């Protein structure tokens, strides 16, 4: 049994493609030290079981298959998953299982990891999977933490870790303000390269910069500059289909002169004919090997925050944001957070603010928040404006006049707050500079892990109130602190709840699963559906999109069966099961609250 995490410094980007940038080296090492000091679980334990084999594949067949793939792409590029599982942490994450295991650690695991080095090797691997009937699960970086990490949905699937050997920035076109990247290019890497080349361009990053630019976009993740809808700002893809064939979308479907790429591949997303790009996001219809993105020309910007005194101001705040967002006076998608997040993003632990078990009381939150720079309040609005100095000043006057309608609201600029305050990190993220700050959340509990519950609600106070009250009530009953971050656009809200749990506490994990199952169902009954979810909740969420006798899922299944008749590519991802698996007990529904073991429910 190993109890110490590695004491070697966190790898830097110049040493490892998915490492930390040098500018964040100290912060990365410090945050790792804080997280490991809050860990009581051993770093790793001997495995209870042998290699988890792919379904319907004997160990002799598996051995033959592995041998054949090793011959095709190199022994060193095919690793059997037979060693102790190590959860690691964000920047040193595993590609063997879900590091934030809500199931037993050894359940949501791969049988092997494959590292293709080129599009051709991806095609070879896909053909191999078809030959042996082995499910493969592509990841780009595999840091999709809170949504399943690097784990395949079907235990014993083979993970295709694309990032390790395919991490080139293939092009940055300064005139067109666009780029083309391979799967292993992280936000950190793209940002550092643009700085190195001294180009006046921004990337758009989620809060943390270690994810894959391409992987996040196809999972429809978001960021916080005006280019924050990552999939909307992609332009052109290259994909390997489940039969091994290669496809280019958009203008890329037309060859460029003399064998070059089409010169408008990164200029016009839709090109001619059906716009098929969307079906390759949040699906299992293809493996993306290249993807283009638009980059935002750099701009002047001003981040700020407002605080609001009372919990009950919530509805009013949402109703004030709606017209400001619809008229595009708000420069980006702002975040509305509850003041409890001021505590954990500062690195405080639950035990620092609380005695006893269960969540903080409202009074404890009030007492702890009062000591922090924003003082006593209930809601914090983080926004950023873009444009010339004058236009930013004008925009801010309009916004201030609106929020002044709520008694007790206060306005802060970064210069009003001490150096370590979170607003300074927001100012970086909202101008395309990737950071690590949000990792502090995980310190809240020992062995901290999290699940996201991410429903969409209309931007209307009364709807927001309905969903908020359901979520508050469920958190109370299941005894969780509620960490809501609302990304509020002009017509819809991404209401993102971060359910933080202790990986060493089976009762807490069980409560987290039950609460997720219940909230998915209750929200759906009111018409609120999730935009994204953890692998193990995907069937249930997909099942709530069931209008007209589940016409949407039947459509997806028709495409799946046509493209992937052997059912090898990421079966079950986003609830889409190929014929081979469908209706054979693999689907996990509302009733499946015991997620300790994953496999067909017979
Ligand atoms: P990140 O590290 O950026 O969070 P991941 O690499 O974990 O992202 O990707 C998120 C999810 O998107 C994966 O679990 C996988 O289902 C899917 N995915 C990632 N990369 C690809 C790809 N190149 N082709 C197809 N699906 C992918």
Short mmCIF file of C-alpha atoms and ligand atoms in Angstrom, two decimals, residues 90 93 137-145 147-152 160-163 182-187 206 210-220 238-240 280-291 532 535 569-570 573-574, ligand 1:
data_model
loop_
_atom_site.label_atom_id
_atom_site.label_comp_id
_atom_site.label_asym_id
_atom_site.label_seq_id
_atom_site.Cartn_x
_atom_site.Cartn_y
_atom_site.Cartn_z
CA UNK A 90 -5.98 17.23 -11.44
CA UNK A 93 -4.64 12.36 -13.28
CA UNK A 137 -13.42 4.90 -25.43
CA UNK A 138 -11.58 7.96 -26.78
CA UNK A 139 -10.32 10.68 -24.46
CA UNK A 140 -8.24 13.70 -25.37
CA UNK A 141 -6.77 14.68 -22.00
CA UNK A 142 -9.14 12.80 -19.69
CA UNK A 143 -9.58 15.54 -17.10
CA UNK A 144 -13.32 15.58 -17.47
CA UNK A 145 -13.56 15.45 -13.68
CA UNK A 147 -18.38 14.00 -15.44
CA UNK A 148 -16.53 10.66 -15.34
CA UNK A 149 -12.88 11.62 -15.85
CA UNK A 150 -11.07 9.25 -18.20
CA UNK A 151 -13.23 6.21 -17.48
CA UNK A 152 -15.03 4.25 -20.18
CA UNK A 160 -7.85 5.52 -26.46
CA UNK A 161 -5.70 8.18 -24.86
CA UNK A 162 -5.26 10.44 -27.87
CA UNK A 163 -3.48 13.28 -26.11
CA UNK A 182 -4.88 17.91 -32.05
CA UNK A 183 -6.65 16.26 -29.10
CA UNK A 184 -3.81 16.66 -26.58
CA UNK A 185 -3.54 20.46 -26.83
CA UNK A 186 -4.56 21.93 -23.47
CA UNK A 187 -5.73 25.49 -22.81
CA UNK A 206 -12.98 27.16 -18.71
CA UNK A 210 -5.63 21.72 -17.96
CA UNK A 211 -8.40 20.37 -20.19
CA UNK A 212 -8.26 19.63 -23.89
CA UNK A 213 -9.41 22.48 -26.15
CA UNK A 214 -10.89 19.88 -28.51
CA UNK A 215 -12.27 17.47 -25.87
CA UNK A 216 -14.02 20.23 -23.94
CA UNK A 217 -15.64 21.57 -27.10
CA UNK A 218 -17.03 18.21 -28.17
CA UNK A 219 -18.40 17.71 -24.67
CA UNK A 220 -19.92 21.22 -25.13
CA UNK A 238 -11.48 15.74 -38.91
CA UNK A 239 -12.93 12.48 -37.61
CA UNK A 240 -12.37 8.75 -37.72
CA UNK A 280 -20.34 14.51 -33.19
CA UNK A 281 -20.65 16.49 -29.96
CA UNK A 282 -21.84 14.65 -26.82
CA UNK A 283 -22.21 11.47 -28.84
CA UNK A 284 -20.36 8.31 -29.82
CA UNK A 285 -20.44 8.64 -33.61
CA UNK A 286 -16.79 9.48 -34.33
CA UNK A 287 -13.31 10.12 -32.95
CA UNK A 288 -12.14 13.68 -33.50
CA UNK A 289 -8.48 13.87 -34.49
CA UNK A 290 -8.28 17.55 -35.53
CA UNK A 291 -10.48 20.52 -34.82
CA UNK A 532 -24.19 17.54 -19.52
CA UNK A 535 -21.27 8.95 -17.35
CA UNK A 569 -17.28 3.18 -30.12
CA UNK A 570 -17.96 4.46 -26.58
CA UNK A 573 -21.88 7.59 -23.87
CA UNK A 574 -24.65 10.17 -23.42
P1 LIG B 1 -10.92 17.24 -20.83
O1 LIG B 1 -9.67 16.58 -20.39
O2 LIG B 1 -10.76 18.39 -21.70
O3 LIG B 1 -11.87 17.51 -19.70
P2 LIG B 1 -11.64 14.75 -22.09
O4 LIG B 1 -10.47 14.44 -22.91
O5 LIG B 1 -11.83 13.99 -20.84
O6 LIG B 1 -11.70 16.29 -21.80
O7 LIG B 1 -12.94 14.67 -23.00
C1 LIG B 1 -14.23 14.78 -22.51
C2 LIG B 1 -15.09 13.68 -23.10
O8 LIG B 1 -15.26 13.95 -24.49
C3 LIG B 1 -14.47 12.30 -23.03
O9 LIG B 1 -14.91 11.61 -21.89
C4 LIG B 1 -14.94 11.62 -24.30
O10 LIG B 1 -16.19 11.00 -24.09
C5 LIG B 1 -15.12 12.76 -25.26
N1 LIG B 1 -13.95 12.92 -26.14
C6 LIG B 1 -12.80 13.52 -25.80
N2 LIG B 1 -11.97 13.56 -26.83
C7 LIG B 1 -12.59 12.98 -27.87
C8 LIG B 1 -12.24 12.77 -29.22
N3 LIG B 1 -11.08 13.19 -29.69
N4 LIG B 1 -13.14 12.14 -30.02
C9 LIG B 1 -14.34 11.76 -29.54
N5 LIG B 1 -14.73 11.95 -28.27
C10 LIG B 1 -13.87 12.55 -27.43
#
